[in-house]
Coordinates of C-alpha atoms in Angstrom, one line a residue:
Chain U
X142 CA -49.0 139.2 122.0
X143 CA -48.0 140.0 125.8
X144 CA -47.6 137.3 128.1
X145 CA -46.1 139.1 130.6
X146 CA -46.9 142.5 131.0
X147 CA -44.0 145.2 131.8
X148 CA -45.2 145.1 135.3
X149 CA -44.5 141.1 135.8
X150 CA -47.8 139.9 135.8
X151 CA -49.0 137.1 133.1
X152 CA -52.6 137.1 131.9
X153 CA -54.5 135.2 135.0
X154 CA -52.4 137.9 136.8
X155 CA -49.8 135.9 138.2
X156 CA -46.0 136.2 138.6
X157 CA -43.5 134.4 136.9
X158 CA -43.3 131.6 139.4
X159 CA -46.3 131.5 140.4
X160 CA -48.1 128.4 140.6
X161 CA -51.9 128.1 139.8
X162 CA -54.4 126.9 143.1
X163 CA -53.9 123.4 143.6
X164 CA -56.8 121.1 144.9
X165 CA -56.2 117.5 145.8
X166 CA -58.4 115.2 147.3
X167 CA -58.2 111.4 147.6
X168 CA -60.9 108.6 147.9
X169 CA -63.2 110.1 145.5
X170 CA -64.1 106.7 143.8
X171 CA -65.7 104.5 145.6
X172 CA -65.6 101.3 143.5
X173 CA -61.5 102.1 142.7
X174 CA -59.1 100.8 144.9
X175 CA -57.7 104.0 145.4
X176 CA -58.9 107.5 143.3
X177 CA -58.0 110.9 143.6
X178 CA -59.0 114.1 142.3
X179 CA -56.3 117.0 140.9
X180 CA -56.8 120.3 140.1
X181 CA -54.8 122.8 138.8
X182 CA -56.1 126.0 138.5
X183 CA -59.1 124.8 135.6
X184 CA -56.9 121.3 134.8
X185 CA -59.1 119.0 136.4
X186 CA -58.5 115.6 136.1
X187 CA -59.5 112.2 138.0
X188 CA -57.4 109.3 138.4
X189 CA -58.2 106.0 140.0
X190 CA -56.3 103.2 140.3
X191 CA -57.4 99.0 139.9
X192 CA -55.1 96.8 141.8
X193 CA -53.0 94.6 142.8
X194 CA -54.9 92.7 141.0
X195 CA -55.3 89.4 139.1
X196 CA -53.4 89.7 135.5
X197 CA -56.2 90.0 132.8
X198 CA -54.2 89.9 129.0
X199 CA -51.2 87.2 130.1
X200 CA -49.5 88.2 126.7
X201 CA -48.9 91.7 127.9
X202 CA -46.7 90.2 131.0
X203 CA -43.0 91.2 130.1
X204 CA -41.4 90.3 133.7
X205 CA -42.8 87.1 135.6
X206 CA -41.9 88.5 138.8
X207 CA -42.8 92.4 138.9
X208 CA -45.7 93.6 138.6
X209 CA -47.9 94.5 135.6
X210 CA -48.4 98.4 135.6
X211 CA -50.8 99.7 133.0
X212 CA -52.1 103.3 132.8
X213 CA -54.6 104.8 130.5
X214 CA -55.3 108.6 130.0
X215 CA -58.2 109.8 128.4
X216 CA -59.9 113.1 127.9
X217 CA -63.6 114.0 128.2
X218 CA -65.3 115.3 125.3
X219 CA -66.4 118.8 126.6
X220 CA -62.7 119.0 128.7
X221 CA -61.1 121.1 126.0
X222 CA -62.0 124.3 124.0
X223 CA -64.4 124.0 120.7
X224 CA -63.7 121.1 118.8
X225 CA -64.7 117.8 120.3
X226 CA -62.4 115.7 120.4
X227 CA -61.7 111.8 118.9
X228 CA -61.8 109.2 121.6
X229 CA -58.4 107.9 121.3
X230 CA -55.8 109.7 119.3
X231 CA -52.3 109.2 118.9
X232 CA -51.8 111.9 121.9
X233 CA -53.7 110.2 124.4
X234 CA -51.9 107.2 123.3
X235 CA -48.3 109.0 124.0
X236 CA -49.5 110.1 127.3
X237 CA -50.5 107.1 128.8
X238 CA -47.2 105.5 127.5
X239 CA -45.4 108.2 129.1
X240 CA -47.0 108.7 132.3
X241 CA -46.8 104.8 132.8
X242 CA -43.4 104.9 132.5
X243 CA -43.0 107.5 135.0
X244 CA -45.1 105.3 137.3
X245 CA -43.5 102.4 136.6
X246 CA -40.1 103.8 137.6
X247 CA -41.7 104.5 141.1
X248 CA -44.0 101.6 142.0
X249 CA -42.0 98.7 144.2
X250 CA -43.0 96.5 140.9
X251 CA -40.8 93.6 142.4
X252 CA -42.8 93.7 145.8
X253 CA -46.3 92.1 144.1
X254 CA -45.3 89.7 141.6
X255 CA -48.0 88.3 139.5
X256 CA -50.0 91.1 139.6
X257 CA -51.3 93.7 137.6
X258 CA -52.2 97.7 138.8
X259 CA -54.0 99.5 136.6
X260 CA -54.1 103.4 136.5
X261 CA -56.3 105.6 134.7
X262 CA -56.8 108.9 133.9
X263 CA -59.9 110.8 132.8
X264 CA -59.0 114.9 132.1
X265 CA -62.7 116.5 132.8
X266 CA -61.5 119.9 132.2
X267 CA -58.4 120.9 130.5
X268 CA -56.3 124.4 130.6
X269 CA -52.9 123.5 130.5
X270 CA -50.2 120.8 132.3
X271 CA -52.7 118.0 131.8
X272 CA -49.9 115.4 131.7
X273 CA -48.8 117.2 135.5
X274 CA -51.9 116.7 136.7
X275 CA -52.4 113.3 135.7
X276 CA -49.1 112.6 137.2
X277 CA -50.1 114.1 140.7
X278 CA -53.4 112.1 140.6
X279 CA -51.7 109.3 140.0
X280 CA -49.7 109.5 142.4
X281 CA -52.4 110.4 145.6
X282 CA -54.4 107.6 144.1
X283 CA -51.4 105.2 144.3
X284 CA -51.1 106.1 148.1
X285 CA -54.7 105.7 148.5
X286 CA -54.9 102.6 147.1
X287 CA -51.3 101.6 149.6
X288 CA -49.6 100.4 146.7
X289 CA -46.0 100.7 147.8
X290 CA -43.7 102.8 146.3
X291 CA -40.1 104.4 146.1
X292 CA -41.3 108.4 146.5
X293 CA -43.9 110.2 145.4
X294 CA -43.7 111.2 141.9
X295 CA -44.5 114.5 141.1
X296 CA -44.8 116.4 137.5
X297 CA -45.0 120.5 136.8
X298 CA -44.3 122.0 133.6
X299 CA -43.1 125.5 133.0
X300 CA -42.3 127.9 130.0
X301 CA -40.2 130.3 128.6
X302 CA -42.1 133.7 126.7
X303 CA -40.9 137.2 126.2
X304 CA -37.8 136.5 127.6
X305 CA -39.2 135.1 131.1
X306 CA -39.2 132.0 132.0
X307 CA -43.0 131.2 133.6
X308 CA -43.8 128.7 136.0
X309 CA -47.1 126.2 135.3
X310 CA -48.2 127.2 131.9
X311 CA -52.0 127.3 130.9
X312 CA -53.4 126.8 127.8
X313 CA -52.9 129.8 126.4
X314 CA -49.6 130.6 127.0
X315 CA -48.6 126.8 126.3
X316 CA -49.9 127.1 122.5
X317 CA -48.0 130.4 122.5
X318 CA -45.3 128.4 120.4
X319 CA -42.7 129.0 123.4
X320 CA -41.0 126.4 124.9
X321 CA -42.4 123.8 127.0
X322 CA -40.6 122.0 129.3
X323 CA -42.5 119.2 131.6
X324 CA -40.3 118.2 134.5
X325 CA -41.7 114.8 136.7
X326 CA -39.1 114.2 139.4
X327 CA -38.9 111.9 142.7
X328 CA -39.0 114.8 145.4
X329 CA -36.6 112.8 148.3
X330 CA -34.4 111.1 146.0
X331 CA -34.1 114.0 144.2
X332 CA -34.0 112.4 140.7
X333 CA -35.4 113.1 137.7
X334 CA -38.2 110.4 136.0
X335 CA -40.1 112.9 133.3
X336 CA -38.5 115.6 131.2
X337 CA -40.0 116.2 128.0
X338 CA -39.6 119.6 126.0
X339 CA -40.5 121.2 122.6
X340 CA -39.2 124.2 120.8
X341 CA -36.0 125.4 120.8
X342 CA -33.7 126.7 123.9
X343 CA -30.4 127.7 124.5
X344 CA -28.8 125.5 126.9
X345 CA -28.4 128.1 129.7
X346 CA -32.3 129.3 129.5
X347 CA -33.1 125.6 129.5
X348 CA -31.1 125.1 133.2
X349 CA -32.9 127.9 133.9
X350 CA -36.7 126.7 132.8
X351 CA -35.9 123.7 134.0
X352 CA -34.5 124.6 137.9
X353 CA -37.9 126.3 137.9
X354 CA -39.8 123.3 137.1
X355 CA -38.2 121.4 139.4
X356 CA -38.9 124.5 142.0
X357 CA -42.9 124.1 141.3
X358 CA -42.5 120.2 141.8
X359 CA -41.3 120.2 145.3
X360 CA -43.7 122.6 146.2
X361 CA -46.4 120.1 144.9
X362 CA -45.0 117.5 146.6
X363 CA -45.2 119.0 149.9
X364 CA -49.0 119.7 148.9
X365 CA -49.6 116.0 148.2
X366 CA -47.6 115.4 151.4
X367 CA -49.7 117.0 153.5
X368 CA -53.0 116.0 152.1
X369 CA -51.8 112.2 152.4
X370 CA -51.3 113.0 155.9
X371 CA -54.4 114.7 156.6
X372 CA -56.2 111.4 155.0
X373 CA -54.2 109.0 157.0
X374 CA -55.6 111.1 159.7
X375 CA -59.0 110.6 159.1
X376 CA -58.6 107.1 159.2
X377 CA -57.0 107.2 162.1
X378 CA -59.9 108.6 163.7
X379 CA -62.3 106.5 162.2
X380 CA -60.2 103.3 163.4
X381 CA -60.3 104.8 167.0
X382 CA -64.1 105.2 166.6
Chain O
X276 CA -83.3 77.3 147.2
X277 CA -82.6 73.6 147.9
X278 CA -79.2 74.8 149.3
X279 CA -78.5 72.5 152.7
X280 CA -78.8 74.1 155.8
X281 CA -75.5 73.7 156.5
X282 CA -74.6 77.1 155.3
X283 CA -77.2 77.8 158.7
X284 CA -74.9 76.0 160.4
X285 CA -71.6 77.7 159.0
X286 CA -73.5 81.3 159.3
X287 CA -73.2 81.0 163.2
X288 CA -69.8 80.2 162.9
X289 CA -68.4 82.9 160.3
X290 CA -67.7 86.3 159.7
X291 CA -70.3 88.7 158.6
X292 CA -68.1 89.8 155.8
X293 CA -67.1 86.4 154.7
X294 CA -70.8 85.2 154.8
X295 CA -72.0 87.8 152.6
X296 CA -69.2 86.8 149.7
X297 CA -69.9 83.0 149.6
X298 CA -73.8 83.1 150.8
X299 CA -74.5 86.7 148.8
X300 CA -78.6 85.8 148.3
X301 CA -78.9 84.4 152.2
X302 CA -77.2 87.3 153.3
X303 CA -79.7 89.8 151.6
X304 CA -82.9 87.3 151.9
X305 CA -82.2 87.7 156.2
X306 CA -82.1 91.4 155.8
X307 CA -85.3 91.8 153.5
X308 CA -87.4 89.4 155.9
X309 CA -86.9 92.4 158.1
X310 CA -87.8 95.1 155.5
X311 CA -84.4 96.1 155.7
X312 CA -81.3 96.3 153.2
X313 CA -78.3 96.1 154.5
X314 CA -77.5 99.6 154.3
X315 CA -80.2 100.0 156.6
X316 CA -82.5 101.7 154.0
X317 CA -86.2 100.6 153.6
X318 CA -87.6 98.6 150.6
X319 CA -88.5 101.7 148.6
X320 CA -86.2 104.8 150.0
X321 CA -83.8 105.9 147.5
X322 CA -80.3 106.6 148.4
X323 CA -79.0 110.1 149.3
X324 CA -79.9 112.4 146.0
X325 CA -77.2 115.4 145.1
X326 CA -77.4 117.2 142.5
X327 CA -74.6 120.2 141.3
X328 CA -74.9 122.3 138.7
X329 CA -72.0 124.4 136.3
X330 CA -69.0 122.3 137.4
X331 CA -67.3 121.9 133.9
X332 CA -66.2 125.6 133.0
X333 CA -65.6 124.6 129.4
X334 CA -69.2 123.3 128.8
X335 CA -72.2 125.3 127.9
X336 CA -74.0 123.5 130.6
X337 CA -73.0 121.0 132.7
X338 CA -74.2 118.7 135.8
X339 CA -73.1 116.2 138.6
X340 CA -75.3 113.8 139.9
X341 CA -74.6 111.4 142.8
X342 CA -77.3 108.9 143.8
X343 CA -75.3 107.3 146.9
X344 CA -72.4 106.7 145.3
X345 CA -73.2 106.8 141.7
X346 CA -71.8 109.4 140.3
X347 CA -72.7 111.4 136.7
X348 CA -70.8 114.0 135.2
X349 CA -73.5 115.8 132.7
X350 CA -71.9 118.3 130.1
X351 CA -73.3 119.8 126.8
X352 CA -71.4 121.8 124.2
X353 CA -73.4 123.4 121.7
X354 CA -72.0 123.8 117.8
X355 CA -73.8 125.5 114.4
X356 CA -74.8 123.3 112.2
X357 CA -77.1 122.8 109.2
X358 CA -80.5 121.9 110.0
X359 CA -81.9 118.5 107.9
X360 CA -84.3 119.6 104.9
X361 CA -87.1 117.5 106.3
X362 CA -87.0 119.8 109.9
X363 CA -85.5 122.9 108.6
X364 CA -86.8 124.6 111.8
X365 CA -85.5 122.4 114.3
X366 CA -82.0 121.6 115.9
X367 CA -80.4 118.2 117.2
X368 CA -79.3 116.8 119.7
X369 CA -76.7 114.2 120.3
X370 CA -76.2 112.0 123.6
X371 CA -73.4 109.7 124.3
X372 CA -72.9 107.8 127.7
X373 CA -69.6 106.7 128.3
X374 CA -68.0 104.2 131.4
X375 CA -64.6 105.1 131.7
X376 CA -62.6 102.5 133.2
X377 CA -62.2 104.6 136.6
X378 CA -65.7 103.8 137.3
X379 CA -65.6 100.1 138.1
X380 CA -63.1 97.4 138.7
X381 CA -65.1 95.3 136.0
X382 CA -64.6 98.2 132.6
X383 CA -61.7 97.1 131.0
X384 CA -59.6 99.7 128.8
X385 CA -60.1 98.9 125.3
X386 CA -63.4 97.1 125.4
X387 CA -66.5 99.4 126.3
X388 CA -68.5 98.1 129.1
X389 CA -71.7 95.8 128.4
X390 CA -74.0 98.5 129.9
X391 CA -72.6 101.6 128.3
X392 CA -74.4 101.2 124.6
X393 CA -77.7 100.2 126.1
X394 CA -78.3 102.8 128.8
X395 CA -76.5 104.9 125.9
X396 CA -80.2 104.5 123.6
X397 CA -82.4 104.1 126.4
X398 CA -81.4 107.7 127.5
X399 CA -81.4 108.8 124.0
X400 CA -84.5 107.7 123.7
X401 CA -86.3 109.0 127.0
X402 CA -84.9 112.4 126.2
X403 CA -86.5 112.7 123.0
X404 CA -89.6 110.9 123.2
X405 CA -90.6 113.1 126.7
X406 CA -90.1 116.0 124.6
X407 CA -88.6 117.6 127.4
X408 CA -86.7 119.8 125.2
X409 CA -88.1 122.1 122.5
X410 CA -85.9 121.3 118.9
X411 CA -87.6 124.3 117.7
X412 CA -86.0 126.5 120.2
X413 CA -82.4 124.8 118.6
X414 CA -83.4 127.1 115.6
X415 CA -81.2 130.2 114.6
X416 CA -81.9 130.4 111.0
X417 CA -84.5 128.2 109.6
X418 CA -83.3 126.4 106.8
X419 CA -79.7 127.5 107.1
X420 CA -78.1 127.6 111.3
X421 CA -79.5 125.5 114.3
X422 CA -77.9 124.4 117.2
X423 CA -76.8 121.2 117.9
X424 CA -76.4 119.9 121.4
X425 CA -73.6 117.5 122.4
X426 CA -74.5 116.1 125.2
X427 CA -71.8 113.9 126.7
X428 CA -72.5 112.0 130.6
X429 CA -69.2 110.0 132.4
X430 CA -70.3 107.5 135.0
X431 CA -67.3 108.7 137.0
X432 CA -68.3 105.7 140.0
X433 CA -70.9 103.0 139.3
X434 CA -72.4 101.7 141.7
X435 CA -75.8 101.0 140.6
X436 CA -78.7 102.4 139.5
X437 CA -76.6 103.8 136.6
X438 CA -79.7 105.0 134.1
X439 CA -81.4 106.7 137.1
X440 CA -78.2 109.1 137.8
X441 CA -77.6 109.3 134.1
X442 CA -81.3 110.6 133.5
X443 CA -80.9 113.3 136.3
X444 CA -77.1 114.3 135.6
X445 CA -78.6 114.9 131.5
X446 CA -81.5 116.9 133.1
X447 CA -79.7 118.9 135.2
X448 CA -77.6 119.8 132.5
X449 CA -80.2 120.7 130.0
X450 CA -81.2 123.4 133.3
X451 CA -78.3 124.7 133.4
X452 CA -77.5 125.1 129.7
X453 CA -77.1 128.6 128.3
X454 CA -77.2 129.0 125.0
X455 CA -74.6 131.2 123.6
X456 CA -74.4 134.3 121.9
X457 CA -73.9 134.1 118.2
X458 CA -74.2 136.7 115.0
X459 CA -74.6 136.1 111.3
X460 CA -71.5 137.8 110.0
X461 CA -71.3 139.3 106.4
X462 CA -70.4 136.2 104.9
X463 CA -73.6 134.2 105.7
X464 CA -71.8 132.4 108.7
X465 CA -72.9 132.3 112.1
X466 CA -70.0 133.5 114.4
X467 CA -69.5 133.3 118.3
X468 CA -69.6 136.6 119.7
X469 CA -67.1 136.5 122.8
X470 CA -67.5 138.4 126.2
X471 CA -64.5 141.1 125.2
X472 CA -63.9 143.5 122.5
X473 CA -67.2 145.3 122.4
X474 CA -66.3 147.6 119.4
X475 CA -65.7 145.1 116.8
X476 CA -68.7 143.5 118.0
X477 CA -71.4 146.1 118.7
X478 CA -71.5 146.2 115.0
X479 CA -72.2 142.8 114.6
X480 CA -74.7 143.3 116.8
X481 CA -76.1 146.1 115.7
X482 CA -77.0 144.8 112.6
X483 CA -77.3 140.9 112.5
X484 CA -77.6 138.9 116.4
X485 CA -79.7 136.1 115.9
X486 CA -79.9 136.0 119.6
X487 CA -79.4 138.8 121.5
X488 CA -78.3 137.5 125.2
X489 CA -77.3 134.1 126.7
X490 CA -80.9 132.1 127.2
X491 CA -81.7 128.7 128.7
X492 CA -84.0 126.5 127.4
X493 CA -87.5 126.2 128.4
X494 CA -88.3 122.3 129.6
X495 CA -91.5 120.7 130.1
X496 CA -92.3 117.6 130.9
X497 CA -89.3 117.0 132.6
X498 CA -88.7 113.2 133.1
X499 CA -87.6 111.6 136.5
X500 CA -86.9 107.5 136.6
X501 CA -86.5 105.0 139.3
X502 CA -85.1 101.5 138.8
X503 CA -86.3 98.3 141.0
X504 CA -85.4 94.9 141.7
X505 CA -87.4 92.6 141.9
X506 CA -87.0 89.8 144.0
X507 CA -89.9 86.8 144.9
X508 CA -92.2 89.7 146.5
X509 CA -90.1 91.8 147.7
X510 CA -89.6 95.6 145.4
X511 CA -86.0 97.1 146.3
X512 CA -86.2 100.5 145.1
X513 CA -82.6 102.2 143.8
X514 CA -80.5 98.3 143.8
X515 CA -76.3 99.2 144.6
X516 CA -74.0 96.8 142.2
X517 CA -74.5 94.5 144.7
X518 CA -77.7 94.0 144.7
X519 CA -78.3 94.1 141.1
X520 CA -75.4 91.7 140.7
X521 CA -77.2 88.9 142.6
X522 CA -80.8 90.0 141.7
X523 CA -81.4 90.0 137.9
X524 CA -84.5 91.4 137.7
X525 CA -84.9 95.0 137.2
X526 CA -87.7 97.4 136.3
X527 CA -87.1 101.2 135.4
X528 CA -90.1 103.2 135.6
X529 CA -89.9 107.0 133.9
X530 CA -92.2 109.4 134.7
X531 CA -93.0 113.1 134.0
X532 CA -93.6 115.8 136.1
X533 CA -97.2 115.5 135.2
X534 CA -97.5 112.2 136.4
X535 CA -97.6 110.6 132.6
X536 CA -95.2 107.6 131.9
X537 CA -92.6 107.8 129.5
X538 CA -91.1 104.8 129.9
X539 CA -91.3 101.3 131.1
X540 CA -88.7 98.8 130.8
X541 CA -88.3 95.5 132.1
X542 CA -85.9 93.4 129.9
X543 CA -85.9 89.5 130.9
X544 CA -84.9 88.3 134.6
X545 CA -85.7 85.7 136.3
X546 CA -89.0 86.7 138.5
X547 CA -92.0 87.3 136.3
X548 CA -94.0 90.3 137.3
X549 CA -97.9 90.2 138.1
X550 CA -99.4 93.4 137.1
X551 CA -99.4 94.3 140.6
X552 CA -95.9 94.4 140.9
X553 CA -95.4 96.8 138.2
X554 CA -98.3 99.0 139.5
X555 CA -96.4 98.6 143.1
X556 CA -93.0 99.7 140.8
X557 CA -94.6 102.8 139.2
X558 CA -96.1 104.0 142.7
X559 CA -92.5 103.6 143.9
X560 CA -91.5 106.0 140.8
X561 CA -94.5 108.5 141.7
X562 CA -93.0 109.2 145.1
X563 CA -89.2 109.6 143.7
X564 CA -90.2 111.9 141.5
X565 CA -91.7 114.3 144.0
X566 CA -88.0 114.4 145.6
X567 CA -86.4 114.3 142.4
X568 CA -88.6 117.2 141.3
X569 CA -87.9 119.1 144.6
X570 CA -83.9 118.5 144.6
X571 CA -84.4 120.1 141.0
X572 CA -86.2 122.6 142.0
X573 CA -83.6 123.6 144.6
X574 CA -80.6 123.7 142.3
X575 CA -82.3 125.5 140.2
X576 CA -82.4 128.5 142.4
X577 CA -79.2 128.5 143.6

């Protein structure tokens, strides 16, 4: 099958590095301490985040004096294609492992000892780079919720098919069976907290795939960026008032 | 209340804020001796109803509802399956309510929320007892193909009121629902038909569509609910967590668009209704389902 037509363009009709349409907003939770909403292109997913807040299973507590940081990701029934799916399986299990660990490395855990945060995830719609978009969330509902942290962590995946390597897969082209390489990274400190691949690459494609990644995250991050600021804004205003 | 008045004392000396954590019921009790919640609402106004339609592309039909801040994310996904041998001619349909742990700081992950399974049947049980939706018109090939309609609602923020905006998320949904276009192909089994490829299946068509074009469901008797606290004599109409979590006493009232009751349901609480209260209660309900009926109605035709 063609993912990339001769002309350049994949089958939404974008370019090769081409991001989907991103749209963030924070707050959207009410009851949460802090909550975001992610989109990108149909990837919709919600995250809200609990905390600092008084430690709830004592036996989970590793470190006495950092902070507890759990995350859970789940998907709604009716986010993916036909088949519904079962409420906890062994992928949503991986994924909230992983995307707490990626947290974890950026949260100022040793600034709120005693404490837990909790972060959860619910995927409403799914098409692709779920595990990005959670990441994203997580993060804007981090900053909404003022926990501190190091940098914002920010996640984009992208692809390699018919010999081009494509930025922010969707779901089609991810169960293509090419490559997929999901790159989280710390935009200002320029480090690296996610990196997860499948399938086979040859080393130089990989730099490639993977300086692309990286490409798609910094533009995200200067998205989240800016809607952050445009919140703090708001509040701003409403202070003044 | 045989509380001293020295909390009277302490109220002139604290902060509102603080005052309404450690006095919760005095706080309220001041506001309601002025027909007032603190939200500045009336006894029986409702809070600010909104209703969108089609949001979850995946789903056959879909809904969100947000009653103040409670919001309800409706979807339903329809699958083939084989009707039952007792109601060959009629579909299913199958509801689940879930609470994710986004909604409220007091779902834990792991452990389903105390509410979820309850409002889980009651809703069940509404839907199918107001008969709001036809099982007949589930039917593709009696004895052998109906639909079956998974209907799945989030609480996505809970902040009371819950089976209200559940109700009117599920109906919303069932509104917007299109049924899909299938065929019977040559081996007996129903198939999707897909919006491409028109040659491979014009034939299908031709010969074997069970239902030619994308419909939506015909619904009567479309239910509308309002919840109340009760509290000494006082009826708050729509309760926030708050509320509810100080006052235990709450009434749902479900009513049809023909005026009919569907449903009642107290369960337990402290105050003991008079008859009057309840009437007082379903009069409440009457008026909320004019505007529920109206907000509907407007969605609809957008």
């Amino acid at each position: 099958m063609e993912y990339v037509n001769p002309e350049g363009l994949r089958l939404d009709g974008r370019r090769f590095n081409e991001m989907r349409q991103i749209v963030a907003e924070v707050g959207v939770v009410s009851k949460a301490d802090g909550s975001a909403v992610f989109e990108m292109g149909n990837t919709k997913v919600i995250a809200a985040v609990y905390g600092p807040r008084e430690i709830q299973n004592k036996s989970l507590q590793k470190k006495d004096d950092h902070a507890l940081v759990l995350c859970e990701y789940s998907m709604a029934q009716f986010s993916t294609g036909d088949r519904r799916r079962q409420k906890f399986d062994r992928r949503s299990t991986e994924l909230s492992l992983v995307i707490r660990q990626t947290m974890e490395a950026c949260i100022l855990t040793e600034l709120l000892p005693h404490s837990q945060i909790d972060i959860f995830l619910q995927v409403l719609q799914a098409d692709g780079g779920t595990r990005s978009a959670c990441i994203n969330a997580a993060t804007l509902a981090l900053a909404d919720a003022g926990i501190p942290m190091r940098d914002l962590a920010v996640s984009c995946s992208a692809g390699y098919l018919n010999s081009t390597p494509l930025l922010d897969l969707n779901y089609v082209e991810d169960s293509a069976g090419g490559a997929d390489v999901t790159v989280g990274i710390l935009p200002k400190l320029d480090k690296v907290t996610l990196l997860q691949m499948d399938a086979k690459l040859p080393m130089e494609t990989f730099k490639t795939v993977f300086a692309l990644a990286s490409e798609g995250c910094k533009a995200i991050a200067e998205r989240i960026r800016e809607v952050l600021q445009e919140n703090t804004k708001q509040l701003e205003y409403r202070r003044a008032a | 209340m045989g509380l001293p008045d020295s909390s009277q004392d302490l109220s002139t000396e604290m902060e509102v804020d603080a005052f309404r954590r450690i006095f919760p019921l005095r706080f309220f009790e001041r506001h309601l001796s002025e027909s007032l919640r603190p939200d500045a609402r009336p006894l029986g106004k409702a809070r600010d109803t909104i209703v969108n339609p089609g949001l979850v592309s995946t789903a056959d039909g879909s809904a969100l509802a947000k009653i103040g801040s409670t919001t309800m994310l409706a979807a339903i996904r329809m699958e083939v399956m084989t009707p039952s041998t007792d109601s060959p001619d009629e579909g299913c349909i199958a509801l689940e309510f879930h609470m994710p742990p986004i909604c409220s700081p007091t779902v834990r992950p792991g452990r389903p929320a105390d509410a979820a399974p309850v409002i889980s049947k009651r809703l069940s049980d509404t839907i199918l007892s107001s008969g709001m939706v036809d099982l007949k018109e589930l039917c593709l090939v009696s004895g052998k193909a109906a639909w079956m309609g998974y209907l799945d609602i989030y609480c996505l923020n809970a902040d009371g009121a819950l089976f209200d905006a559940a109700l009117l998320s599920a109906v919303a949904a069932f509104s917007n629902l299109e049924i899909p276009v299938v065929a019977l192909n040559d081996n007996g089994r129903i198939v999707a038909i897909s919006g491409g490829k028109d040659e491979d299946n014009a034939s299908i068509i031709e010969k074997k569509a069970v239902n030619k074009e994308k419909r939506k469901l015909t619904l009567k008797n479309i239910p509308f609910s309002l919840t109340c606290i009760l509290h000494k004599n006082y009826i708050l109409a729509d309760p926030t967590t708050e509320e509810e979590s100080i006052m235990d006493t709450l009434v749902t009232v479900v009513l049809d668009a023909s005026d009919q009751m569907v449903s009642l349901y107290k369960s337990g609480g402290t105050v003991l209704a008079y008859s009057s209260a309840v009437k007082s209660c379903v009069e409440l309900a009457r008026k909320r389902a004019k505007e529920l009926k109206q907000i509907l109605g407007e969605m609809d035709i957008d």
